[in-house]
Short mmCIF file of C-alpha atoms in Angstrom, two decimals:
data_model
loop_
_atom_site.label_atom_id
_atom_site.label_comp_id
_atom_site.label_asym_id
_atom_site.label_seq_id
_atom_site.Cartn_x
_atom_site.Cartn_y
_atom_site.Cartn_z
CA MET F 1 15.16 35.35 32.69
CA SER F 2 14.78 33.99 36.22
CA LYS F 3 16.75 30.97 37.39
CA ARG F 4 13.61 28.84 37.06
CA ASP F 5 12.97 29.78 33.44
CA LEU F 6 14.16 27.22 30.92
CA ILE F 7 13.68 29.38 27.84
CA SER F 8 13.05 32.97 26.84
CA VAL F 9 11.72 33.72 23.37
CA GLU F 10 10.32 36.87 21.83
CA PHE F 11 8.86 37.55 18.40
CA THR F 12 8.79 40.97 16.81
CA ALA F 13 5.66 42.16 15.04
CA GLU F 14 7.53 41.74 11.75
CA GLU F 15 8.47 38.14 12.58
CA LYS F 16 4.89 37.30 13.53
CA GLU F 17 3.66 38.75 10.26
CA LYS F 18 6.30 36.84 8.28
CA MET F 19 5.27 33.55 9.91
CA GLN F 20 1.57 34.20 9.26
CA THR F 21 2.35 35.02 5.64
CA ALA F 22 4.56 31.96 5.23
CA PHE F 23 1.95 29.63 6.72
CA GLN F 24 -0.75 31.19 4.57
CA MET F 25 1.39 30.72 1.46
CA ILE F 26 2.03 27.06 2.35
CA LYS F 27 -1.69 26.49 2.92
CA GLU F 28 -2.50 28.11 -0.44
CA VAL F 29 0.03 25.98 -2.33
CA MET F 30 -1.04 22.76 -0.59
CA ASP F 31 -4.79 23.41 -0.82
CA GLY F 32 -6.37 20.45 -2.59
CA LYS F 33 -3.07 18.56 -2.67
CA THR F 34 -3.10 17.01 0.78
CA VAL F 35 -5.34 14.46 2.47
CA ASN F 36 -6.05 13.52 6.08
CA LEU F 37 -5.90 9.81 6.79
CA THR F 38 -7.57 8.09 9.71
CA PRO F 39 -5.27 6.30 12.18
CA GLU F 40 -6.37 3.01 10.61
CA GLU F 41 -5.52 4.26 7.12
CA ARG F 42 -2.12 5.46 8.34
CA GLN F 43 -1.48 1.97 9.71
CA PHE F 44 -2.60 0.36 6.45
CA TYR F 45 -0.62 2.54 4.03
CA GLY F 46 2.50 3.00 6.16
CA LYS F 47 5.71 4.64 4.97
CA ILE F 48 8.44 3.75 2.49
CA ASN F 49 11.79 2.97 4.10
CA ASP F 50 15.20 3.62 2.51
CA LYS F 51 15.53 0.10 1.12
CA THR F 52 12.15 0.32 -0.61
CA GLU F 53 12.92 3.86 -1.75
CA ASN F 54 16.00 2.60 -3.60
CA TRP F 55 14.02 -0.25 -5.17
CA ILE F 56 11.33 2.17 -6.39
CA THR F 57 14.04 4.37 -7.91
CA LYS F 58 15.24 1.34 -9.89
CA VAL F 59 11.69 0.53 -11.03
CA HIS F 60 11.24 4.15 -12.11
CA TYR F 61 14.48 4.01 -14.07
CA TYR F 62 13.59 0.73 -15.80
CA MET F 63 10.07 1.86 -16.64
CA ASN F 64 11.45 4.96 -18.34
CA GLU F 65 14.32 3.15 -20.07
CA HIS F 66 12.07 0.32 -21.30
CA PRO F 67 8.59 1.79 -21.83
CA GLU F 68 7.71 -1.17 -24.07
CA MET F 69 7.97 -3.44 -21.01
CA VAL F 70 5.39 -1.51 -18.98
CA PRO F 71 2.13 -3.48 -18.96
CA PHE F 72 -0.99 -1.81 -20.38
CA TYR F 73 -2.68 -1.70 -16.97
CA ILE F 74 0.04 0.55 -15.47
CA SER F 75 -0.07 4.24 -16.31
CA LYS F 76 3.58 5.18 -16.69
CA GLU F 77 2.53 8.83 -16.94
CA GLU F 78 0.70 8.70 -13.60
CA PHE F 79 3.60 6.83 -11.99
CA ASN F 80 6.06 9.48 -13.25
CA LYS F 81 3.76 12.27 -12.06
CA ASP F 82 3.51 10.66 -8.59
CA VAL F 83 7.29 10.17 -8.41
CA GLU F 84 7.90 13.80 -9.42
CA ALA F 85 5.34 15.11 -6.91
CA ARG F 86 6.82 12.97 -4.13
CA ASN F 87 10.38 14.03 -5.02
CA THR F 88 9.25 17.65 -4.77
CA PHE F 89 7.18 17.13 -1.62
CA MET F 90 9.47 15.01 0.58
CA PRO F 91 12.29 17.55 1.09
CA TRP F 92 9.67 20.11 2.14
CA LEU F 93 8.17 17.59 4.53
CA LYS F 94 11.58 16.86 6.09
CA VAL F 95 12.19 20.58 6.65
CA MET F 96 8.71 20.97 8.13
CA TYR F 97 9.20 17.95 10.43
CA SER F 98 12.46 19.42 11.67
CA GLU F 99 10.97 22.86 12.22
CA SER F 100 7.84 21.36 13.75
CA GLU F 101 9.89 19.33 16.23
CA GLY F 102 11.85 22.42 17.25
CA MET F 103 8.64 24.44 17.57
CA GLU F 104 6.97 21.69 19.60
CA ASP F 105 9.97 21.40 21.93
CA THR F 106 10.11 25.19 22.32
CA GLY F 107 6.37 25.22 23.05
CA MET F 108 6.87 22.55 25.72
CA LEU F 109 9.54 24.59 27.48
CA LEU F 110 7.48 27.77 27.21
CA SER F 111 4.47 25.90 28.63
CA HIS F 112 6.61 24.56 31.47
CA ASP F 113 7.89 28.05 32.30
CA ILE F 114 4.40 29.54 32.12
CA TYR F 115 2.87 26.83 34.29
CA ASN F 116 5.59 27.11 36.95
CA THR F 117 5.29 30.89 37.06
CA ALA F 118 1.50 30.60 37.35
CA LEU F 119 1.95 28.01 40.13
CA ALA F 120 4.36 30.32 41.97
CA PHE F 121 1.81 33.15 41.74
CA TYR F 122 -0.94 30.80 42.98
CA ARG F 123 1.18 29.72 45.94
CA HIS F 124 1.95 33.35 46.73
CA MET F 125 -1.79 34.21 46.62
CA LYS F 126 -2.46 31.29 48.98
CA LEU F 127 0.21 32.55 51.39
CA VAL F 128 -0.87 36.19 51.38
CA SER F 129 -4.60 35.38 51.53
CA ASN F 130 -3.90 33.31 54.68
CA GLN F 131 -2.29 36.44 56.09
CA ASP F 132 -5.45 38.45 55.28
CA VAL F 133 -3.82 40.77 52.77
CA PRO F 134 -6.72 42.80 51.33
CA GLY F 135 -7.93 41.72 47.88
CA THR F 136 -6.06 38.40 47.82
CA THR F 137 -8.73 36.00 49.12
CA THR F 138 -10.96 36.42 46.06
CA ILE F 139 -8.01 35.80 43.74
CA TYR F 140 -6.89 32.73 45.70
CA GLU F 141 -10.43 31.30 45.86
CA ASP F 142 -10.80 31.71 42.11
CA LEU F 143 -7.44 30.12 41.35
CA LYS F 144 -7.76 27.19 43.76
CA SER F 145 -10.69 25.85 41.72
CA ARG F 146 -7.99 24.46 39.37
CA PHE F 147 -7.12 21.90 42.04
CA PRO F 148 -10.47 20.54 43.27
CA GLY F 149 -10.68 17.90 45.94
CA ARG F 150 -7.37 18.67 47.52
CA PRO F 151 -7.52 19.62 51.15
CA SER F 152 -5.65 22.82 51.86
CA SER F 153 -3.39 20.99 54.34
CA VAL F 154 -1.95 18.77 51.59
CA GLN F 155 1.31 20.25 50.32
CA GLU F 156 1.70 18.07 47.20
CA GLU F 157 2.71 19.92 44.05
CA PRO F 158 -0.10 19.91 41.51
CA GLU F 159 0.57 18.20 38.18
CA MET F 160 0.75 20.16 34.95
CA ASN F 161 -2.09 19.05 32.63
#
């Protein structure tokens, strides 16, 4: 790993296959059980915080301890089914959030390393093409199209997008 690299990660063929299998298994289990909300729907429905979570636990307890108190228009069975599904689902979601955050952060560092290496190669091609090294001008001309509108005399570092 060079001094400029922030991270170095490798996956074996076996690890890649395991991840593909695991993701496929998750997709199979969750098929038909998940929904995709619009940003507006996400805003509307929101999330349950810890305080509300505790209150719902109490409601669940009282509904099960005193079924005669549950009004006819509330399906205790559906409520219990939803509570059970959520109690099963939420720990998985927390694990996935944690793993997803780590994967996203790793991806960011890998992207940063890749971009900076590509930029170093581009700068090298610019240098050697200006020195008329055979075969480098075509490469440099192709790569410089990534930074249109910048005069070659400007030495600003291009932004990573």
